[in-house]
Coordinates of C-alpha atoms and ligand atoms in Angstrom, one line a residue:
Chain A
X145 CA 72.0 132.3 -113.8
X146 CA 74.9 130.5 -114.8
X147 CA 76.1 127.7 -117.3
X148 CA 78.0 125.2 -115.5
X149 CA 80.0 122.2 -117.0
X150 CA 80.3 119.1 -114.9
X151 CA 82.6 116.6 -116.2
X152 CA 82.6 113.2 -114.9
X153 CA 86.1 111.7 -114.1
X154 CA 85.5 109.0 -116.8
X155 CA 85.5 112.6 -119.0
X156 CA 81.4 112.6 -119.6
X157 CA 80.0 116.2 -119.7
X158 CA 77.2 117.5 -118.5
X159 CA 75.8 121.1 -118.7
X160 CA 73.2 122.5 -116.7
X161 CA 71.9 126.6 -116.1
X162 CA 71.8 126.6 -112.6
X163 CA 70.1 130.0 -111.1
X164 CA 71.6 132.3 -108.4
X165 CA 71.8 131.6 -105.2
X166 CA 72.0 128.0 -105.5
X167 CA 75.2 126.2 -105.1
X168 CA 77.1 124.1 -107.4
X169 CA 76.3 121.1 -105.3
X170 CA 72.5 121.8 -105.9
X171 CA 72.9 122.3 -109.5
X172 CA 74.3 118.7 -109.5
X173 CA 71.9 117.2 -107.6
X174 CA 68.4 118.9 -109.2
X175 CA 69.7 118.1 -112.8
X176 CA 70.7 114.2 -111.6
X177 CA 74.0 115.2 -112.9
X178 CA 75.9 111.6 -111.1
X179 CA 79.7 112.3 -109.1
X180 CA 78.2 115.1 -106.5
X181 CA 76.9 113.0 -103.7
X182 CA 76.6 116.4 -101.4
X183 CA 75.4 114.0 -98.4
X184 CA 75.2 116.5 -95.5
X185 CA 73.1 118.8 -97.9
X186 CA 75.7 121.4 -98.1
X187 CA 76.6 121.6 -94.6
X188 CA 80.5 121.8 -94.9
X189 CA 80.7 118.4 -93.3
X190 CA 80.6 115.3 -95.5
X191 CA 83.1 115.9 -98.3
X192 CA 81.0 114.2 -101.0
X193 CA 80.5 117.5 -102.9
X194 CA 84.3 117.4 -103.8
X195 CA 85.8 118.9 -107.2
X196 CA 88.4 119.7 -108.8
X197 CA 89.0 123.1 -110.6
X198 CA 91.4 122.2 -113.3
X199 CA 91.3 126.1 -115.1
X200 CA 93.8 127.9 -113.3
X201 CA 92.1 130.7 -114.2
X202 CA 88.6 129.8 -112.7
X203 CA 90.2 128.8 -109.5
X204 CA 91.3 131.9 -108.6
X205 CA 88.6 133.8 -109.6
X206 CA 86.3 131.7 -107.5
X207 CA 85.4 133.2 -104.0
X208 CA 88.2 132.1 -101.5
X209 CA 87.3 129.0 -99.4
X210 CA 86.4 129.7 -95.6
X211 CA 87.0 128.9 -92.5
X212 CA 86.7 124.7 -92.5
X213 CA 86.8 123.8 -96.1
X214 CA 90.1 122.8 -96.0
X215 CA 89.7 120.7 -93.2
X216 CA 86.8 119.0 -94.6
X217 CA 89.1 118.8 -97.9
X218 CA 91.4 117.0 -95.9
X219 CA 88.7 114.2 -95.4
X220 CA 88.1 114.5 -99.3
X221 CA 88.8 111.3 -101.8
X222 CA 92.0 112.2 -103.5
X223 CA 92.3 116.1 -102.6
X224 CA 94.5 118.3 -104.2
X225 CA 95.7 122.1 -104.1
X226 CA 93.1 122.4 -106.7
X227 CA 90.0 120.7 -104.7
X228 CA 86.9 122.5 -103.9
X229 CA 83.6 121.6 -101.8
X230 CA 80.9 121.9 -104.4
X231 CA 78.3 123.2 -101.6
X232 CA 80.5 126.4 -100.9
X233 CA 80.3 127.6 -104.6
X234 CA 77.3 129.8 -104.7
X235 CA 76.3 130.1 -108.0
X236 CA 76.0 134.0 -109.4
X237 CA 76.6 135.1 -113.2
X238 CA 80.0 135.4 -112.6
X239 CA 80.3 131.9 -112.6
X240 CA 78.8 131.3 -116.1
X241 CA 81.2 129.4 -118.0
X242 CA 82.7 127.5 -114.9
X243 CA 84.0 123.9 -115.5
X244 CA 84.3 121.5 -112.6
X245 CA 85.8 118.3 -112.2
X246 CA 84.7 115.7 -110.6
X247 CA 86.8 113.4 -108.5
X248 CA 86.7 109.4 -109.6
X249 CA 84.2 108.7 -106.2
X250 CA 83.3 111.2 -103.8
X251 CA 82.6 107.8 -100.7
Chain B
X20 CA 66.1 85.3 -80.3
X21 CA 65.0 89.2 -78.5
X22 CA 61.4 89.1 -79.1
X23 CA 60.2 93.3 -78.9
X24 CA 57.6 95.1 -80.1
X25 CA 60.0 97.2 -82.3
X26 CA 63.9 97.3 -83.2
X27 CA 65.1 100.5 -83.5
X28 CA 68.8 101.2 -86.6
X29 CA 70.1 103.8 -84.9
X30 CA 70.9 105.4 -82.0
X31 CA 71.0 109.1 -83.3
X32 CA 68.9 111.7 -82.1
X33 CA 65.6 110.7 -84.0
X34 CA 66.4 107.0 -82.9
X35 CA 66.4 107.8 -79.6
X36 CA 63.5 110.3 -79.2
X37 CA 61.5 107.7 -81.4
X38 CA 62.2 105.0 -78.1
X39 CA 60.7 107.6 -75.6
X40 CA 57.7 108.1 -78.1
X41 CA 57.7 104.1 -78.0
X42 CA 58.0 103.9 -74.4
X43 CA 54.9 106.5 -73.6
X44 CA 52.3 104.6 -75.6
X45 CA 53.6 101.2 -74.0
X46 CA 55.4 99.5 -76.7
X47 CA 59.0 97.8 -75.8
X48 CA 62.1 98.5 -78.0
X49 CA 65.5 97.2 -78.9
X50 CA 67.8 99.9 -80.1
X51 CA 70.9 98.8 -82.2
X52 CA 73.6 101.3 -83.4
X53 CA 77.2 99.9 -85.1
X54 CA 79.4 102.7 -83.3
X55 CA 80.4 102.4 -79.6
X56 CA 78.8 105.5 -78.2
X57 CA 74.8 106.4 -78.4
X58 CA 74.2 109.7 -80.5
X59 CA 74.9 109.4 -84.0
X60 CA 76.2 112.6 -85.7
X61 CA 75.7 114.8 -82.7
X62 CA 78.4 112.6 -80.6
X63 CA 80.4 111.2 -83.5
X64 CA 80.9 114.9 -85.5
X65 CA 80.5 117.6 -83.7
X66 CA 79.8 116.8 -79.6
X67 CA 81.3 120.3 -78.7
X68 CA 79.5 122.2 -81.2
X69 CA 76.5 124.3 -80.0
X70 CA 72.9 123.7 -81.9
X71 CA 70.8 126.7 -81.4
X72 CA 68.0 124.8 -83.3
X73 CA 66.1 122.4 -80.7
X74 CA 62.9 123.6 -80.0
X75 CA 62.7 125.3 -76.3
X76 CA 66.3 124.6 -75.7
X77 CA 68.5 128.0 -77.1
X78 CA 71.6 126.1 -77.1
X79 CA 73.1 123.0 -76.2
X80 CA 75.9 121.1 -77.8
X81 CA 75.3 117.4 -79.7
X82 CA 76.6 115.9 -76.3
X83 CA 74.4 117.6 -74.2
X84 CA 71.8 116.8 -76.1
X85 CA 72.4 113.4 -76.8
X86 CA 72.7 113.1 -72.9
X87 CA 69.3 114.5 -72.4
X88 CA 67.5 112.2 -74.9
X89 CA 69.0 109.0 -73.0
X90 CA 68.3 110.7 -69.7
X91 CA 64.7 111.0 -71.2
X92 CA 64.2 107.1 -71.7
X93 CA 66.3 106.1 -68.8
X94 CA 62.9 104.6 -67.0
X95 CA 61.7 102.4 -70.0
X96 CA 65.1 100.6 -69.4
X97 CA 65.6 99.5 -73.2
X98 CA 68.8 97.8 -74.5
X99 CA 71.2 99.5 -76.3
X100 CA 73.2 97.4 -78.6
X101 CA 76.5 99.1 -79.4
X102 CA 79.2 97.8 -81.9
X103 CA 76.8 96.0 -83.6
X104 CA 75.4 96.4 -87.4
X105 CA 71.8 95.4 -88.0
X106 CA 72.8 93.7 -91.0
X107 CA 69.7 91.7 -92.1
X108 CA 66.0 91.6 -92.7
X109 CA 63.6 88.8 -93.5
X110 CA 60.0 88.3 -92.9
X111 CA 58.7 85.3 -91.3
X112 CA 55.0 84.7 -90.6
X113 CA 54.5 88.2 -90.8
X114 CA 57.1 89.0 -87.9
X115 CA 60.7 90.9 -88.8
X116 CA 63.8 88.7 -88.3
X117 CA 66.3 91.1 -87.6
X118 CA 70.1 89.8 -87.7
X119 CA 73.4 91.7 -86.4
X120 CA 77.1 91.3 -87.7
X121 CA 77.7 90.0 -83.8
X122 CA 75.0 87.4 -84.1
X123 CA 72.1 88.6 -82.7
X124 CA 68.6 87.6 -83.8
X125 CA 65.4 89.9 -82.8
X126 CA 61.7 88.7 -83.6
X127 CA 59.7 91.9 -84.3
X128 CA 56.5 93.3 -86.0
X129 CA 58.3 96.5 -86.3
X130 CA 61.6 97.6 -87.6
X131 CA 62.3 101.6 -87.6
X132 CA 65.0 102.9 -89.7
X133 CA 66.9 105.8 -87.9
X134 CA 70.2 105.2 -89.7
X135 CA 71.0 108.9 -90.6
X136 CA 72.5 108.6 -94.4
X137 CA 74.2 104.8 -93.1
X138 CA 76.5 103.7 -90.8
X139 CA 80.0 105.4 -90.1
X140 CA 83.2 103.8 -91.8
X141 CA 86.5 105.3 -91.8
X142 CA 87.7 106.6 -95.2
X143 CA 90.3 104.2 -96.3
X144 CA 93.3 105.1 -98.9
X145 CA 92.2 105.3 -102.7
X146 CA 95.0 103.1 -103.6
X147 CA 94.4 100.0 -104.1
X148 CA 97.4 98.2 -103.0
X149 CA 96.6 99.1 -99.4
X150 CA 93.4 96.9 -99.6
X151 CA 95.4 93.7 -99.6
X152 CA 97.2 94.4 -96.3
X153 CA 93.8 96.3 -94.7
X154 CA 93.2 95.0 -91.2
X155 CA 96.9 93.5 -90.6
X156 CA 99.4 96.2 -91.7
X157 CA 97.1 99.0 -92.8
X158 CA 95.0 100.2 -90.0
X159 CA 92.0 103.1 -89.8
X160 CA 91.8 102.8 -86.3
X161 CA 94.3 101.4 -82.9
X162 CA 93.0 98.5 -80.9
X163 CA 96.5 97.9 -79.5
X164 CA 99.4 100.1 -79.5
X165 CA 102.0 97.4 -78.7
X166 CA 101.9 96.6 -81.6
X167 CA 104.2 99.3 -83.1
X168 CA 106.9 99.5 -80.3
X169 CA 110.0 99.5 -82.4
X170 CA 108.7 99.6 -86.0
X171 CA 108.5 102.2 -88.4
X172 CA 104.9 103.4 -89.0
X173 CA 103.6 106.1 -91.7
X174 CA 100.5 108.0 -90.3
X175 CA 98.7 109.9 -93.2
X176 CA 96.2 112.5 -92.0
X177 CA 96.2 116.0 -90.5
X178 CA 93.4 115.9 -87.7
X179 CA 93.7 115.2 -84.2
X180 CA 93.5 111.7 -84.5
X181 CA 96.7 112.0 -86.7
X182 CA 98.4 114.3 -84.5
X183 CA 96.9 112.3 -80.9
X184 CA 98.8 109.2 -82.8
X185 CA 101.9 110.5 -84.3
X186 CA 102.9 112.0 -80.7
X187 CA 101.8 109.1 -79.0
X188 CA 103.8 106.0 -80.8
X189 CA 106.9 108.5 -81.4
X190 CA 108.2 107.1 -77.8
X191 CA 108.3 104.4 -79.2
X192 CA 108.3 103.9 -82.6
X193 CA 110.2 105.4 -86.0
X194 CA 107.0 107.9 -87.1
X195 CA 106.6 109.6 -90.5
X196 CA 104.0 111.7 -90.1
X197 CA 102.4 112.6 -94.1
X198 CA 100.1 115.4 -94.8
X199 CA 98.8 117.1 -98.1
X200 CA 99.1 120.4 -97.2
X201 CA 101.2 122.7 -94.7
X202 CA 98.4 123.6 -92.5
X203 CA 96.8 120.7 -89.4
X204 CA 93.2 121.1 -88.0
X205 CA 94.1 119.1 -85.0
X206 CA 94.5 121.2 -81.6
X207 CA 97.0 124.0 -82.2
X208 CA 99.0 122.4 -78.7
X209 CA 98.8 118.7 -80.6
X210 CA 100.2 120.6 -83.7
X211 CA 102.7 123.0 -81.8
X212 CA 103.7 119.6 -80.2
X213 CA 104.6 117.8 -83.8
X214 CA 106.3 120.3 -84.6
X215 CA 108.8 120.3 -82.1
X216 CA 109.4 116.5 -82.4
X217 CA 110.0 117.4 -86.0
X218 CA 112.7 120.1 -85.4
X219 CA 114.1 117.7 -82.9
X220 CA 114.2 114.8 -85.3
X221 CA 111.6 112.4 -83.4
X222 CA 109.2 112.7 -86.5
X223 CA 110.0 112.8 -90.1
X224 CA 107.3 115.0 -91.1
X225 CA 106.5 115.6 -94.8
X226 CA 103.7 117.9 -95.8
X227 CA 102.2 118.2 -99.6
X228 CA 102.9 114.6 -99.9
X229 CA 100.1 112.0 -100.5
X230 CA 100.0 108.3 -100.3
X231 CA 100.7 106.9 -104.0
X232 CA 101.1 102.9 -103.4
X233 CA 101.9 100.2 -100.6
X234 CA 104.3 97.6 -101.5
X235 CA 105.6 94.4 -99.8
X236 CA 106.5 90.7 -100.3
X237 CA 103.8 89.1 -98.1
X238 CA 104.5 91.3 -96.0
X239 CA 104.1 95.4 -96.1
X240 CA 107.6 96.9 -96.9
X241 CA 107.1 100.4 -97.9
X242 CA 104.9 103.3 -98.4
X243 CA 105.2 105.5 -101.7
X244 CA 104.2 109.1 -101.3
X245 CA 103.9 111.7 -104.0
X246 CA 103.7 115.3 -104.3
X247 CA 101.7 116.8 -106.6
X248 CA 104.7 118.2 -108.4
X249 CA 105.1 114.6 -109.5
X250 CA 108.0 113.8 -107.4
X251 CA 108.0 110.7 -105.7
X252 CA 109.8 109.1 -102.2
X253 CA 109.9 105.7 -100.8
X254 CA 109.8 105.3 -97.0
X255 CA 110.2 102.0 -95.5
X256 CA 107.1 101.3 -93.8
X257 CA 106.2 98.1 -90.9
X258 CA 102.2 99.6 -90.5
X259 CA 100.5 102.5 -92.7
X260 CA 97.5 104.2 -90.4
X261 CA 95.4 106.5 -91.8
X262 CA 93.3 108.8 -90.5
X263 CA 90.9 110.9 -93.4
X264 CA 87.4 110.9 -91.0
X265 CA 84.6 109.4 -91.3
X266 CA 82.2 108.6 -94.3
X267 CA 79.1 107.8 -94.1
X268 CA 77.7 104.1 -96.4
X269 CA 74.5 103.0 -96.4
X270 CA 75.7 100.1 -96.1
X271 CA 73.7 97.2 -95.5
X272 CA 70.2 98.8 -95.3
X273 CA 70.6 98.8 -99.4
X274 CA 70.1 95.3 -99.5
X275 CA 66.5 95.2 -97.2
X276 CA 64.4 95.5 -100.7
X277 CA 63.2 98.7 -99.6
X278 CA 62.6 101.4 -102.5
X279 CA 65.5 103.6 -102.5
X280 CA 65.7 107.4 -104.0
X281 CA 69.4 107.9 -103.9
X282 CA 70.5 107.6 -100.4
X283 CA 67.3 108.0 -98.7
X284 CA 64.3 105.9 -98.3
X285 CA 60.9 107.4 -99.6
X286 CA 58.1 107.3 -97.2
X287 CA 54.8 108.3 -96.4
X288 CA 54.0 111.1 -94.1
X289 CA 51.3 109.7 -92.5
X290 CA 53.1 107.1 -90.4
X291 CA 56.7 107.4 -92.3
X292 CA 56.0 103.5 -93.4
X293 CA 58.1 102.6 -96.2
X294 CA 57.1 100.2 -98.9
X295 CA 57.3 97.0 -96.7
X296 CA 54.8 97.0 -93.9
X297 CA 56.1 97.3 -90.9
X298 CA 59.2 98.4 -91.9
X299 CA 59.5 102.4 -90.6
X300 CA 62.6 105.2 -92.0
X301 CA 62.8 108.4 -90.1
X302 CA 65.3 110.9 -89.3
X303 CA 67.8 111.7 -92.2
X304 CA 67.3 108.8 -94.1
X305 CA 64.1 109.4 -95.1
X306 CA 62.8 111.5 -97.9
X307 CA 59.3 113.2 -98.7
X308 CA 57.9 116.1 -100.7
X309 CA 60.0 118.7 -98.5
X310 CA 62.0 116.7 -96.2
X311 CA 64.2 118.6 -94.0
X312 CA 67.6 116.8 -92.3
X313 CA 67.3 118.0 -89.2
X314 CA 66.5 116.7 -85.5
X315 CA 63.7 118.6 -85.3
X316 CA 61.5 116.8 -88.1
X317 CA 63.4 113.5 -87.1
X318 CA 61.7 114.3 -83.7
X319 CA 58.1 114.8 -85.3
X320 CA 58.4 111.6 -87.7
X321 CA 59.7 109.3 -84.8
X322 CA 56.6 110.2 -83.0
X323 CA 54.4 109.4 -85.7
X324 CA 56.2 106.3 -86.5
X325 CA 55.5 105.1 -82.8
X326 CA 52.1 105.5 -83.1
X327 CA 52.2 103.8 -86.4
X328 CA 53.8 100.5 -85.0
X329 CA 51.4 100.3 -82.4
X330 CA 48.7 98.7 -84.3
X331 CA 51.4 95.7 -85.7
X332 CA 52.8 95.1 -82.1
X333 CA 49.0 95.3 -80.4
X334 CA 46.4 94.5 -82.6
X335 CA 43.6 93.5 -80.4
X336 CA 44.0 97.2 -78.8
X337 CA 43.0 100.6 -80.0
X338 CA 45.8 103.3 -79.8
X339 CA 44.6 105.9 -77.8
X340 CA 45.8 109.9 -78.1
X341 CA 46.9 110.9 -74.3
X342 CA 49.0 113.7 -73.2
X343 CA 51.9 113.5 -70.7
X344 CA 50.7 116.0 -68.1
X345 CA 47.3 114.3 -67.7
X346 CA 47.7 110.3 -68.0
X347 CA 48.5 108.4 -65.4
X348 CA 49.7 105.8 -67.1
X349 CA 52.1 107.5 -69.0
X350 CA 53.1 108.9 -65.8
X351 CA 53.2 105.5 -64.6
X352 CA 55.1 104.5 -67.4
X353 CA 57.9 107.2 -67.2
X354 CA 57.9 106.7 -63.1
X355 CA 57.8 109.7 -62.3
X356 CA 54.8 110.8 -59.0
X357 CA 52.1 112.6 -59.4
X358 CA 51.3 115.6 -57.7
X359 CA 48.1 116.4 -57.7
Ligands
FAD464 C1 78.5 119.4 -88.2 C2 77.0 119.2 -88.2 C3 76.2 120.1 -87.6 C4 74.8 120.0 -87.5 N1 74.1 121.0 -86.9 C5 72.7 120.8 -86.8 C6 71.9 121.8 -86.2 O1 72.4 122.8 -85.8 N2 70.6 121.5 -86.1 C7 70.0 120.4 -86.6 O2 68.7 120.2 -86.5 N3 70.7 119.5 -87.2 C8 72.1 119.6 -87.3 N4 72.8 118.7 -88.0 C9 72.1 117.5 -88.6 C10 71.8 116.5 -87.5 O3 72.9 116.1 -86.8 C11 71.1 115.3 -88.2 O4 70.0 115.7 -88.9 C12 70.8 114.2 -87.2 O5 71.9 113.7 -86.5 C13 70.0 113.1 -87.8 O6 69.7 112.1 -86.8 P1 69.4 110.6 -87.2 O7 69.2 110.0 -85.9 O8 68.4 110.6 -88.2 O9 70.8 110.0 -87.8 P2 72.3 110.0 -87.3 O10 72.6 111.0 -86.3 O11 73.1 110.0 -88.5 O12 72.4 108.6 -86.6 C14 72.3 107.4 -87.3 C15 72.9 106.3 -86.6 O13 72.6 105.0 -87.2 C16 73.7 104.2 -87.2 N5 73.5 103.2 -88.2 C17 73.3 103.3 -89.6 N6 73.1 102.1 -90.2 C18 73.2 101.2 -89.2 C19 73.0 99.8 -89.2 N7 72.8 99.1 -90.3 N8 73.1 99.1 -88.0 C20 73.3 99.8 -86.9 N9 73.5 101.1 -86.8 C21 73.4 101.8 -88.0 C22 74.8 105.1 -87.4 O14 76.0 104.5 -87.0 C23 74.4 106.3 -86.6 O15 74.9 106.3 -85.3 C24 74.2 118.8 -88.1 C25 75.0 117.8 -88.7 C26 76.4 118.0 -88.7 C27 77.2 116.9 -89.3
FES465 S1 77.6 118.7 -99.3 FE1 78.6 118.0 -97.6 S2 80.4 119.1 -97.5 FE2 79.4 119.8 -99.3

């Protein structure tokens, strides 16, 4: 289990344990948390998951992106070298603590 | 007016299998989709791409598939209307009145949803300076090419449309190609290919750069990129194109007065009705206790949403449970001989 912050781009915070195995997306979407639309249900092909990992720190501790994300990134609103797909960030205890950002609209 | 006994939102995978479910039990069908091919997400994202998921069939790719399905209804002979958004609903005398953007009007006791999570629109730039000249000097999409002999055009993007397009108009056009990040996931040829015009000076191509406004008098002028360093260029600019993909909006379907759970239409599993009668959601748009998006369930609800709109479109007759190896009129139906 993990503590993850969610913070709106308008700067509201949300917190929500999310257990292992799930991925960030999910942890959005089961606790209503609003700015993770995660359309294609995590299938690394609608870009509505996007984030952004301001910590330095965080993002490169994070699991390195596969095969495809950045070329769904590329599809993203407003990507940068900081962006992430929510869906790809499988949620463990090393990710209690994680802050993510979330873009102004994901569509 | 079309008067059918159902019109279908839709021509993905459930959308189509859900016309062949209509077509068995006897019931006519219109089938409308707002993109220019038949197949939905199979043909739009990923028409290469093997599925290993379809029952009985080990592999095929989202083309082959999609060109099985229409093979599969080729003898009901229903219309396909492509290009075309349904973009209206209103009831009248208990019937569906069922308007497109084009025009077209459809009288129907039966409308069945198959719009996967909306119809697909290209992502547009975030800024929104570029709305203004949308259409005229800021294009998604090419309809003409003509149009750009001898002016300077700035294609954003690093797919193959991007690529297809940069190469293409560099004959004849001045092309800035922009991308945010060093690395294409166009064809490695299309790519291999840019880069060469780049080294030889045909394209000015600037990587890690990202649209940051559109200006012009009237008329577009320029394009302003920026890095994420902050710094800032100007490049005189006749048309912008961009090329991000494809989102998917719900689009018009939000406005039908249908109960709404997010994206997705709540149904019931007996007949995947929503809550207006006679109006039926299957396939990725709609949502029950366990709902998988796949084309396998979209398969099983379009069957079950057939046999629901039977009793609207017929309701002197009593639907009656036949299987395709045994009835002749199914046979009859999908004119095909019998054997025995
Ligand atoms: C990369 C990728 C890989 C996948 N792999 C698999 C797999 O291996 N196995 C599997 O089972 N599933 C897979 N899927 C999911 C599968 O493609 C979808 O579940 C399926 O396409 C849903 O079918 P559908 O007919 O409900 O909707 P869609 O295929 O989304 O089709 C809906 C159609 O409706 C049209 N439409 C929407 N609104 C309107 C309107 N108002 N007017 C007119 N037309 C409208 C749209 O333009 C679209 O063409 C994959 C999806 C993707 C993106
Ligand atoms: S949920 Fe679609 S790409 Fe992440």
């Amino acid at each position: 289990m993990a503590k993850i912050k969610y913070i709106e781009f308008n700067g509201k915070e949300h917190e929500a344990d999310v257990a292992n195995g799930l991925s960030v997306m999910e942890g959005a979407i089961q606790n209503d948390i609003p700015g993770i639309d995660g359309d294609c249900g995590g299938g690394m092909s609608c870009a509505t998951c996007h984030v952004y990992i301001n910590d330095d720190e965080w993002y490169k501790k994070l699991p390195e992106k596969e095969m495809g994300e950045d070329d769904m990134l590329d599809q993203a609103y407003e990507p940068k070298s900081n962006s992430r797909l929510s869906c790809q960030l499988i949620v463990s205890d090393d990710l209690d603590g994680l802050k993510v950002h979330m873009p102004e609209k994901q569509a | 007016m079309i008067k059918t006994d159902a019109v279908i939102v839709g021509a993905g995978p459930t959308g189509l299998f859900c016309a062949h479910q209509l077509g068995i039990i006897g019931l006519k069908c219109e089938i409308v989709d707002n993109l220019d091919k038949i197949g939905g997400q199979c043909i739009e994202l990923y028409p290469d791409k093997p599925i290993y998921d379809i029952p009985a069939v080990p592999e095929c790719t989202g083309e082959e598939l999609t060109n099985n399905l229409i093979e599969q209804i080729k003898s009901f002979k229903f219309n396909f209307h492509l290009n075309d958004r349904v973009q209206e609903l209103k009831n009248e005398n208990d019937k569906w009145i069922v308007k497109t953007s084009n025009g077209k009007e459809f009288e129907t006791p039966n409308v069945i949803i198959a719009g996967g999570v909306g119809s697909f629109e290209p992502r547009k730039f975030p800024t929104k300076s570029a709305e203004k000249y949308d259409g005229k000097s800021v294009l998604y999409s090419i309809r003409d090419k003509s149009i750009f002999k001898d002016k300077s055009v700035v294609i954003f993007g690093g797919g193959d449309s991007a690529l297809d397009w940069a190469i293409e108009l560099s004959k004849t056009s001045k092309i800035t190609l922009v991308h945010r990040r060093d690395e294409f996931r166009g064809a490695p040829a299309s790519v291999q290919k840019v880069k060469e015009l780049s080294e030889s000076k045909v394209i000015n191509l600037m990587t890690r750069y990202s649209i940051k406004d559109v200006k012009g008098n009237g008329s577009l002028e320029s394009v302003e990129v920026k890095s994420e360093t902050g710094e800032s260029k100007v490049i005189n600019a006749d048309y912008v194109l961009g090329f991000f993909g494809l989102i998917m909006q719900l689009g018009p379907i939000a406005e039908w007065g249908l109960n709404l759970d997010k994206k997705t239409i709540p149904v019931n599993t007996e007949n995947f009705e929503t809550n207006k009668k006679g109006i039926f959601a299957i396939g990725d748009i709609c949502t029950y206790p366990g709902k998988l998006k796949l084309i396998l369930s979209g398969f099983h609800e379009g069957a079950l949403a057939a046999r629901g709109c039977f009793k609207y479109a017929r309701p002197n007759e009593k639907y009656r449970f036949e299987f395709t190896t045994s009835s002749s009129t199914i046979k009859d139906r999908l004119g095909v001989k019998e054997n025995d």
